[in-house]
Coordinates of N, CA and C in Angstrom, one line a residue:
X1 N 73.7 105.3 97.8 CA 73.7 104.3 96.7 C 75.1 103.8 96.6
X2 N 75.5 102.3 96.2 CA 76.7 102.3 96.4 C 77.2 102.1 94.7
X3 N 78.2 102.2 94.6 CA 79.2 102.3 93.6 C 79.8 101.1 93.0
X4 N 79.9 101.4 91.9 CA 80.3 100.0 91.4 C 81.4 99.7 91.8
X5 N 82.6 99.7 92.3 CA 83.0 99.5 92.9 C 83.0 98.8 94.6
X6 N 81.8 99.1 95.4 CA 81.9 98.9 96.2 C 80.3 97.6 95.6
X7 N 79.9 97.4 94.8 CA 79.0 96.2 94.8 C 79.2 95.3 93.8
X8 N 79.2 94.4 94.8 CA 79.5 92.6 93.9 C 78.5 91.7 93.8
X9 N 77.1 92.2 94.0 CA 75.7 91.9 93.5 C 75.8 92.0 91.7
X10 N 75.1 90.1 91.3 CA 75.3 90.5 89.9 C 74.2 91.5 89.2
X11 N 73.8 91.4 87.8 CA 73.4 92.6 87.2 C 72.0 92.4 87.5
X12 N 71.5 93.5 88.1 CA 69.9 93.3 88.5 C 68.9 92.9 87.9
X13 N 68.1 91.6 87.9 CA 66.9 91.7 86.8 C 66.0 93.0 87.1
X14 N 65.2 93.5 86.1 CA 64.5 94.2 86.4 C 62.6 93.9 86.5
X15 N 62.4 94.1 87.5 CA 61.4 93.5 88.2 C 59.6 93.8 87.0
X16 N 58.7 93.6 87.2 CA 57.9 93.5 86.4 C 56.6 94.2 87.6
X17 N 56.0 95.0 86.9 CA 55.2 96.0 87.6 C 54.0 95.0 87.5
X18 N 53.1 94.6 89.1 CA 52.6 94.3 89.6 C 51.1 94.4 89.7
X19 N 50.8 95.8 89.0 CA 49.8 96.6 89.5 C 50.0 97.8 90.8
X20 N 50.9 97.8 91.1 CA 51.5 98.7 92.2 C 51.2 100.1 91.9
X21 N 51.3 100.8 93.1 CA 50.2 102.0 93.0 C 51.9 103.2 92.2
X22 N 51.5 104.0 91.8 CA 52.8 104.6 91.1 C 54.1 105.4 92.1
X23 N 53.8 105.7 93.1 CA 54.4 105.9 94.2 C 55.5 104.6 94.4
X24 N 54.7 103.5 94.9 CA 55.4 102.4 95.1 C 56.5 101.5 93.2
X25 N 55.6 101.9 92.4 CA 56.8 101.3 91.0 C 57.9 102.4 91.2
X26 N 57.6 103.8 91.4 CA 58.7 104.9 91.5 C 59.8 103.6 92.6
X27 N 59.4 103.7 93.7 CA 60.3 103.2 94.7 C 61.0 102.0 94.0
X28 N 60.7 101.1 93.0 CA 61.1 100.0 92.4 C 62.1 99.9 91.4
X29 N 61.6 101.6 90.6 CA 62.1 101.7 89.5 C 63.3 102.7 89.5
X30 N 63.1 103.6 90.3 CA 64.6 104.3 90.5 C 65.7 102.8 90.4
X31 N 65.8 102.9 91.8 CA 66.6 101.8 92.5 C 67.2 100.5 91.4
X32 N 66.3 100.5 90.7 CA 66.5 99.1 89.1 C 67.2 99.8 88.4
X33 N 66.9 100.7 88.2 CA 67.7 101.9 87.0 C 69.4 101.9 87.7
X34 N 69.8 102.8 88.9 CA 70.5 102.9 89.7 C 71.7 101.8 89.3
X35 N 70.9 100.6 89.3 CA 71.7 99.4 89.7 C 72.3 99.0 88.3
X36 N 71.8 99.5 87.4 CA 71.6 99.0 86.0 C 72.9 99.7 85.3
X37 N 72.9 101.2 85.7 CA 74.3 101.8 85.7 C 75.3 101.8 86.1
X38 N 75.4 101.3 87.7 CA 76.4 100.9 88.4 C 76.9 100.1 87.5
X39 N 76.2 98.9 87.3 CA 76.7 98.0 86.9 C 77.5 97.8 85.6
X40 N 76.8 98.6 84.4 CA 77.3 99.2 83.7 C 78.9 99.7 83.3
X41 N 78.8 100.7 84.6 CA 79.9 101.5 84.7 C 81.3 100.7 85.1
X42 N 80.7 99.5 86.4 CA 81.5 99.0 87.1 C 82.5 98.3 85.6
X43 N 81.5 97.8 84.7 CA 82.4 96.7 83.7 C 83.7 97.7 83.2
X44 N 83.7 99.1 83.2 CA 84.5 99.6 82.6 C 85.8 100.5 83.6
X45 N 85.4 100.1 84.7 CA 86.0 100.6 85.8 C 87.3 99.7 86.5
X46 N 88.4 99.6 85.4 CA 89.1 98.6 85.8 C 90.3 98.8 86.7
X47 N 90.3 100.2 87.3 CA 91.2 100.3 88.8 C 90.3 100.5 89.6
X48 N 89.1 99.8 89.4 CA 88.0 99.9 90.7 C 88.5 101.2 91.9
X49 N 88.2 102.2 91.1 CA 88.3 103.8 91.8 C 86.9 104.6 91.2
X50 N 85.7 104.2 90.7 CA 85.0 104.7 90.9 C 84.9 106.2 89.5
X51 N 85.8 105.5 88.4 CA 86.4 106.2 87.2 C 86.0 105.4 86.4
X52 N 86.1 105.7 84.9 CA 86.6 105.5 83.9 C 87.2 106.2 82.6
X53 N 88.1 105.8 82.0 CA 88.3 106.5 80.8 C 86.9 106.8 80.2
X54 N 87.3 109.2 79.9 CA 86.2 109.1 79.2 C 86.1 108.6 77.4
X55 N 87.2 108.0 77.0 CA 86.7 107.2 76.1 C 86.1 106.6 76.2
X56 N 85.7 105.5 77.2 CA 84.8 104.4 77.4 C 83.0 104.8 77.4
X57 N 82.9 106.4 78.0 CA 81.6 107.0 78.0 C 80.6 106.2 77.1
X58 N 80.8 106.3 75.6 CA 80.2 106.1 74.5 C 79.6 104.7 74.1
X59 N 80.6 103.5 75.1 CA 80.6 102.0 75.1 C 79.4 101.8 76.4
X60 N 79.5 102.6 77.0 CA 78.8 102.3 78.6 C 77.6 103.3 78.2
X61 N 77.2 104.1 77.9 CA 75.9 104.9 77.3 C 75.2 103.4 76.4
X62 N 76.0 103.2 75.2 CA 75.9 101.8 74.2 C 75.1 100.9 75.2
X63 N 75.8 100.5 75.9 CA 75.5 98.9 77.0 C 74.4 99.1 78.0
X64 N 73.9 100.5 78.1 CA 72.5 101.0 79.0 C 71.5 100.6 77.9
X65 N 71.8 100.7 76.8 CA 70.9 100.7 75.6 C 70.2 101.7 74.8
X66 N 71.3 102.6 75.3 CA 71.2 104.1 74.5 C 71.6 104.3 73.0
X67 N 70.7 105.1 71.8 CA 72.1 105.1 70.8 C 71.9 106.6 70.5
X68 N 72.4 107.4 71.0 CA 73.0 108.7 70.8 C 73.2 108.6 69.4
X69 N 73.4 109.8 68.7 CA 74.5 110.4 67.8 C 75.6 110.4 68.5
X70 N 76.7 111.1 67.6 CA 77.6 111.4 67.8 C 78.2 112.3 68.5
X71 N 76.9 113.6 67.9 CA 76.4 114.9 68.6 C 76.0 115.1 70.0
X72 N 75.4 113.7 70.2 CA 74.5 113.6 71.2 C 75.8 113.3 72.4
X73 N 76.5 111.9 71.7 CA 77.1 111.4 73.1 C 78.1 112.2 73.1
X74 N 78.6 113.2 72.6 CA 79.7 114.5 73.3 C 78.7 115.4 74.2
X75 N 78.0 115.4 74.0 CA 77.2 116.7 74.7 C 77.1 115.6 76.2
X76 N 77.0 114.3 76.3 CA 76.9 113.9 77.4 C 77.6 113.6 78.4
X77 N 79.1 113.4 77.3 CA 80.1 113.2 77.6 C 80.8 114.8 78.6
X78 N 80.4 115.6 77.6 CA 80.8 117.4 78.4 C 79.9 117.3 79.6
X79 N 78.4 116.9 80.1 CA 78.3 117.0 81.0 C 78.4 116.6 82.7
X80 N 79.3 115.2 81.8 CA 79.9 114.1 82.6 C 81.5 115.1 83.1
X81 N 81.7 115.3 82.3 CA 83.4 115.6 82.8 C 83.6 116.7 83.6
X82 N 84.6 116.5 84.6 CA 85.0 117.7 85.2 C 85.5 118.4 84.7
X83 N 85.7 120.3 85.5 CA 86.4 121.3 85.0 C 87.4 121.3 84.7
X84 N 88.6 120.3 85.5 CA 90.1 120.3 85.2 C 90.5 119.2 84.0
X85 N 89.0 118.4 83.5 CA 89.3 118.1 82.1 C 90.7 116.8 82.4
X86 N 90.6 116.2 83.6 CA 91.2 114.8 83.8 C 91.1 113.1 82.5
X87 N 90.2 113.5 82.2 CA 90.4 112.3 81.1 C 89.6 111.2 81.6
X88 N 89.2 111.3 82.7 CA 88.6 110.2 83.5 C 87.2 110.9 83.7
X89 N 85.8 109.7 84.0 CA 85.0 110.6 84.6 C 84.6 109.9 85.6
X90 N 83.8 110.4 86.8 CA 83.4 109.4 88.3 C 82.0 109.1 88.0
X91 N 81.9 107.8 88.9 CA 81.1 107.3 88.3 C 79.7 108.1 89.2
X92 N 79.8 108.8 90.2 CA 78.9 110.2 90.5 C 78.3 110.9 89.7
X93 N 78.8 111.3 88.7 CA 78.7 112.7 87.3 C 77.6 112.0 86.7
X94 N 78.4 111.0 86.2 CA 78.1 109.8 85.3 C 76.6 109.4 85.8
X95 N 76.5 108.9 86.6 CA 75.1 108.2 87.2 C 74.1 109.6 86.9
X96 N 74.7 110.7 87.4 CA 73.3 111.9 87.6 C 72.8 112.3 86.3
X97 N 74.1 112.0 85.5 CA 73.5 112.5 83.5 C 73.2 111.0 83.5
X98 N 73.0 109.9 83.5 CA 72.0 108.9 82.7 C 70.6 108.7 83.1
X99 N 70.6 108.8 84.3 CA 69.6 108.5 85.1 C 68.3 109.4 84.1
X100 N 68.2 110.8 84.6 CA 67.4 111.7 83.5 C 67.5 110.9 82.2
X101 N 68.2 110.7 81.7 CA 68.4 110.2 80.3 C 67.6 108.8 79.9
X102 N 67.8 107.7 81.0 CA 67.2 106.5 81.2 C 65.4 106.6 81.5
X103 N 66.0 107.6 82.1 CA 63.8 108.2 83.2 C 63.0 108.8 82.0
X104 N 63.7 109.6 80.5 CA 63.1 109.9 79.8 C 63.0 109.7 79.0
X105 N 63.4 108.5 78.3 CA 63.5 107.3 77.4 C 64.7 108.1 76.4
X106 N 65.6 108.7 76.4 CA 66.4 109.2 75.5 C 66.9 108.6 74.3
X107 N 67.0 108.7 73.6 CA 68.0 108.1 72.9 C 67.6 106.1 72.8
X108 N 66.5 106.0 72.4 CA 66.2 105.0 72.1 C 66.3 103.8 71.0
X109 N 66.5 102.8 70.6 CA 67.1 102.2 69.8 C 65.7 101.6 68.6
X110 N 66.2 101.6 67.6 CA 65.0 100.7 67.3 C 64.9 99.1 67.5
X111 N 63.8 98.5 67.1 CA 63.6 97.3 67.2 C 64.5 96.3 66.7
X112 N 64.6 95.3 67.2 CA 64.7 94.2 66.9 C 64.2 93.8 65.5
X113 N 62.9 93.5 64.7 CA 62.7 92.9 64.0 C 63.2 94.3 62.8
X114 N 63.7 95.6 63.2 CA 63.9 96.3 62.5 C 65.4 95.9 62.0
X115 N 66.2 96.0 62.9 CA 68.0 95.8 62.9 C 68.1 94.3 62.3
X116 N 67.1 93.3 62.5 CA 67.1 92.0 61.6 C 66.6 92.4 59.8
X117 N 65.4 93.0 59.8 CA 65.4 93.6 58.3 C 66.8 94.1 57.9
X118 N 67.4 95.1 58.7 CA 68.2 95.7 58.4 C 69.3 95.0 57.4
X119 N 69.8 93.9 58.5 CA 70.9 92.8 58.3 C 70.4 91.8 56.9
X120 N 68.6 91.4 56.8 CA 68.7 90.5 56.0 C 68.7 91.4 54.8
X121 N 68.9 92.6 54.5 CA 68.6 93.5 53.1 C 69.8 93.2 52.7
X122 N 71.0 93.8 53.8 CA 72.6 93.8 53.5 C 72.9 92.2 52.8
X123 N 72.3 91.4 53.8 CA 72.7 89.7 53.2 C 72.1 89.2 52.0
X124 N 72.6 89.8 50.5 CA 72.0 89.4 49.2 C 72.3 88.3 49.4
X125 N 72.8 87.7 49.5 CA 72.9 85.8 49.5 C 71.7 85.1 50.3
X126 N 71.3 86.1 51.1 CA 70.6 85.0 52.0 C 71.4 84.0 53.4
X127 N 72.8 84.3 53.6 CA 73.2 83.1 54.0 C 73.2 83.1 56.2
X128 N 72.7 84.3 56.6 CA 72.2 84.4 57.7 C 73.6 85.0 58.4
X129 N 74.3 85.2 57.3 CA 75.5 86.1 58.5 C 76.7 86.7 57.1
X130 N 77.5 87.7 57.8 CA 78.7 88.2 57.3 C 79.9 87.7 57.7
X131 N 80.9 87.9 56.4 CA 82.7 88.1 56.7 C 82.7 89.1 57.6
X132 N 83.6 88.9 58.5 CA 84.1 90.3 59.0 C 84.3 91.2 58.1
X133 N 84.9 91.2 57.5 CA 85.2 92.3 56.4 C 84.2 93.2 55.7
X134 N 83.3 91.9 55.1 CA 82.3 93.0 54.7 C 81.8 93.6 55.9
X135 N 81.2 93.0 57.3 CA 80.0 93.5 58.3 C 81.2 95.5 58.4
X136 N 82.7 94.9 58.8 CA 83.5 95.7 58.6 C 83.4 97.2 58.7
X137 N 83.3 96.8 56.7 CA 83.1 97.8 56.2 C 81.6 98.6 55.6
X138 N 81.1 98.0 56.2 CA 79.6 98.3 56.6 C 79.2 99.0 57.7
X139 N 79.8 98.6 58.5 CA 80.0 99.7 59.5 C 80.6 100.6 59.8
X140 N 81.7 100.3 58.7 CA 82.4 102.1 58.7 C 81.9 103.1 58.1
X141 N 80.6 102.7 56.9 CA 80.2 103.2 56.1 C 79.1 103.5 55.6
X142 N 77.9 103.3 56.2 CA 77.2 103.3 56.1 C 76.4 103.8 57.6
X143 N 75.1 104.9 57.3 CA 74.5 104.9 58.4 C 75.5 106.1 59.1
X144 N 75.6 106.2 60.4 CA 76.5 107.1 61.6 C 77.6 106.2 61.5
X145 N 78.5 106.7 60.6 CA 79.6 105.2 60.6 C 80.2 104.8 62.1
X146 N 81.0 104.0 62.2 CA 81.3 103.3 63.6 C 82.9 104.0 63.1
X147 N 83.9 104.4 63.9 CA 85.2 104.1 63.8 C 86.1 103.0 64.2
X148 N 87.3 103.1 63.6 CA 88.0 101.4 63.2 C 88.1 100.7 64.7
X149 N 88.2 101.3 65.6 CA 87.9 101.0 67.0 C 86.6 100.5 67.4
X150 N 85.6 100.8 67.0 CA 84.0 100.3 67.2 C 84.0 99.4 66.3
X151 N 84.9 99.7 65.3 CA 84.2 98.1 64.3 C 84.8 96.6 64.8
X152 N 86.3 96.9 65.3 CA 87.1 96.0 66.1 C 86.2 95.3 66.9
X153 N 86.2 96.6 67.9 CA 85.0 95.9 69.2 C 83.8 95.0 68.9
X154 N 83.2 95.5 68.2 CA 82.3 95.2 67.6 C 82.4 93.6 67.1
X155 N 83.4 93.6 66.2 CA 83.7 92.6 65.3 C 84.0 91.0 66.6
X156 N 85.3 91.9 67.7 CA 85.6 91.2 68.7 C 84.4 90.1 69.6
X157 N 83.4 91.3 69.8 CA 82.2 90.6 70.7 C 81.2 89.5 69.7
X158 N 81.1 89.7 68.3 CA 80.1 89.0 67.6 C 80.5 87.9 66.7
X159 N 82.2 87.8 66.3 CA 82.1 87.3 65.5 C 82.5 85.8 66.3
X160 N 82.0 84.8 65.2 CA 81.8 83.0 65.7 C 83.6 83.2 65.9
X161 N 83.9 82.4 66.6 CA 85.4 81.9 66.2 C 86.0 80.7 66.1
X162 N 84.6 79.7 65.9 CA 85.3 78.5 64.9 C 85.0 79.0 63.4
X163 N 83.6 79.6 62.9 CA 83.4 79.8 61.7 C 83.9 81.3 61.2
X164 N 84.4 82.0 62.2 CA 85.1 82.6 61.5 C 83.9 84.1 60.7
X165 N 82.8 84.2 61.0 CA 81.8 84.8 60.6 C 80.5 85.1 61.6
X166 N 80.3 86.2 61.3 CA 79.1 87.4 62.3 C 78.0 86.5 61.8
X167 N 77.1 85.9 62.9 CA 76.0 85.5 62.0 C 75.0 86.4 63.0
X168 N 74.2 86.9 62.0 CA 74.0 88.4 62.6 C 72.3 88.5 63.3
X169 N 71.8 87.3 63.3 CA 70.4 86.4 64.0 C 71.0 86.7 65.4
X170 N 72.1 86.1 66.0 CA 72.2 86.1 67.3 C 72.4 87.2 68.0
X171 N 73.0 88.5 67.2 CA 73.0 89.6 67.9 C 72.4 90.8 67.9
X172 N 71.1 90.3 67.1 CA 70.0 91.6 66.5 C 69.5 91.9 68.1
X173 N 68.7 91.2 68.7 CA 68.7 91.5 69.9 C 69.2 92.6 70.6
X174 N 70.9 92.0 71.0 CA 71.7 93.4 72.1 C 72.1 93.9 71.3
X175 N 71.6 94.5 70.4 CA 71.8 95.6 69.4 C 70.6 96.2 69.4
X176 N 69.6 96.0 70.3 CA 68.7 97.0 70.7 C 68.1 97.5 72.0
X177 N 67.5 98.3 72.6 CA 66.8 98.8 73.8 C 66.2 97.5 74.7
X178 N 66.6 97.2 75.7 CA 66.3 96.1 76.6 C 64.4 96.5 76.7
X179 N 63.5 96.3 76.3 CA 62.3 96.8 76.7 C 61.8 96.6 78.6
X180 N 62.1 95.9 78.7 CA 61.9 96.4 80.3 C 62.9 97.3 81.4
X181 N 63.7 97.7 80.4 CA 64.8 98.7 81.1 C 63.7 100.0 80.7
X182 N 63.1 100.2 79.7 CA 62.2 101.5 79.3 C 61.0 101.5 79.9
X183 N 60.6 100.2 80.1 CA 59.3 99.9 80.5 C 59.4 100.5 82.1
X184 N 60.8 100.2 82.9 CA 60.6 100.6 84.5 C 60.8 102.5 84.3
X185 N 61.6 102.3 83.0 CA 61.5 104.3 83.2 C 60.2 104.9 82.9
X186 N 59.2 104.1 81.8 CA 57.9 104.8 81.6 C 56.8 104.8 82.7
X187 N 57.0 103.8 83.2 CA 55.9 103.3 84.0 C 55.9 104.8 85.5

């Protein structure tokens, strides 16, 4: 299988089961998974060595469409990492603990029209989005809080930057489980 690093194929659509006999979706659906993590991993792999910081673990689990606890992504994180405890993990380790994790729907996210209720409760105004500040401190706070570093990121990837505000319709979506990334592990 090759490594993210060694592939510059962009990020795989994932193909749509056919009727194909289950033998043959296996052969379809490994291989889409596979690719799905490389690819994954590669974003975070920025001395293209086939590493990353294992701080990054928790962002790149996140971006498969996983939501662990807290509890959860250490325990994944421990079985990612080597013995000499380098700080880095390969993306070898890495691929053999998601793959199981991916194949058996782990750690799955809720819906969409869920994480939209979510957002329109928080929005007493009604006005279809947050200050950074408040989304913020909302996410430090509530729920499995985010730390000031997730809320950054967070804040970084979502918020408008002419308006200056999360309008929180456009990102309910990749704030949840891609349904045909689960759909190739169930099938």
């Amino acid at each position: 299988m090759d490594t993210p690093a060694e592939t510059n194929a962009p990020p795989a659509r994932l193909p749509q089961s056919d009727g194909l006999s289950a033998s043959a979706e296996q052969a379809v659906r490994i291989p889409a998974i596979h690719m799905r993590i490389a690819n994954a991993f590669r974003i975070f792999d920025h001395n293209n060595n086939d590493q990353v910081d294992a701080r990054e673990v928790g962002t790149i689990v996140r971006a498969l469409g996983c939501c662990p606890s807290e509890s959860d992504l250490r325990e994944i994180l421990r079985q990612c990492e080597e013995t000499e405890g380098t700080g880095a993990i390969k993306y070898s380790r890495f691929e053999s603990v998601m793959l199981p994790i991916l194949l058996d729907r782990r750690f799955p996210s809720v819906s969409e029209d869920v994480i939209l209720h979510a957002f329109r409760v928080l929005d007493e105004e009604g006005k279809g989005c947050f200050e950074p500040d408040k989304l913020k401190q909302i996410l430090m706070t509530e729920g499995e809080p985010f730390t000031e570093e997730e809320a950054e990121e967070m804040m970084a990837a979502a918020l408008d930057g002419e308006k200056k505000v999360v309008y929180y319709e456009d990102h309910a979506g990749a704030m949840c489980l891609e349904d045909a990334l689960y759909k190739l592990a169930s099938s």
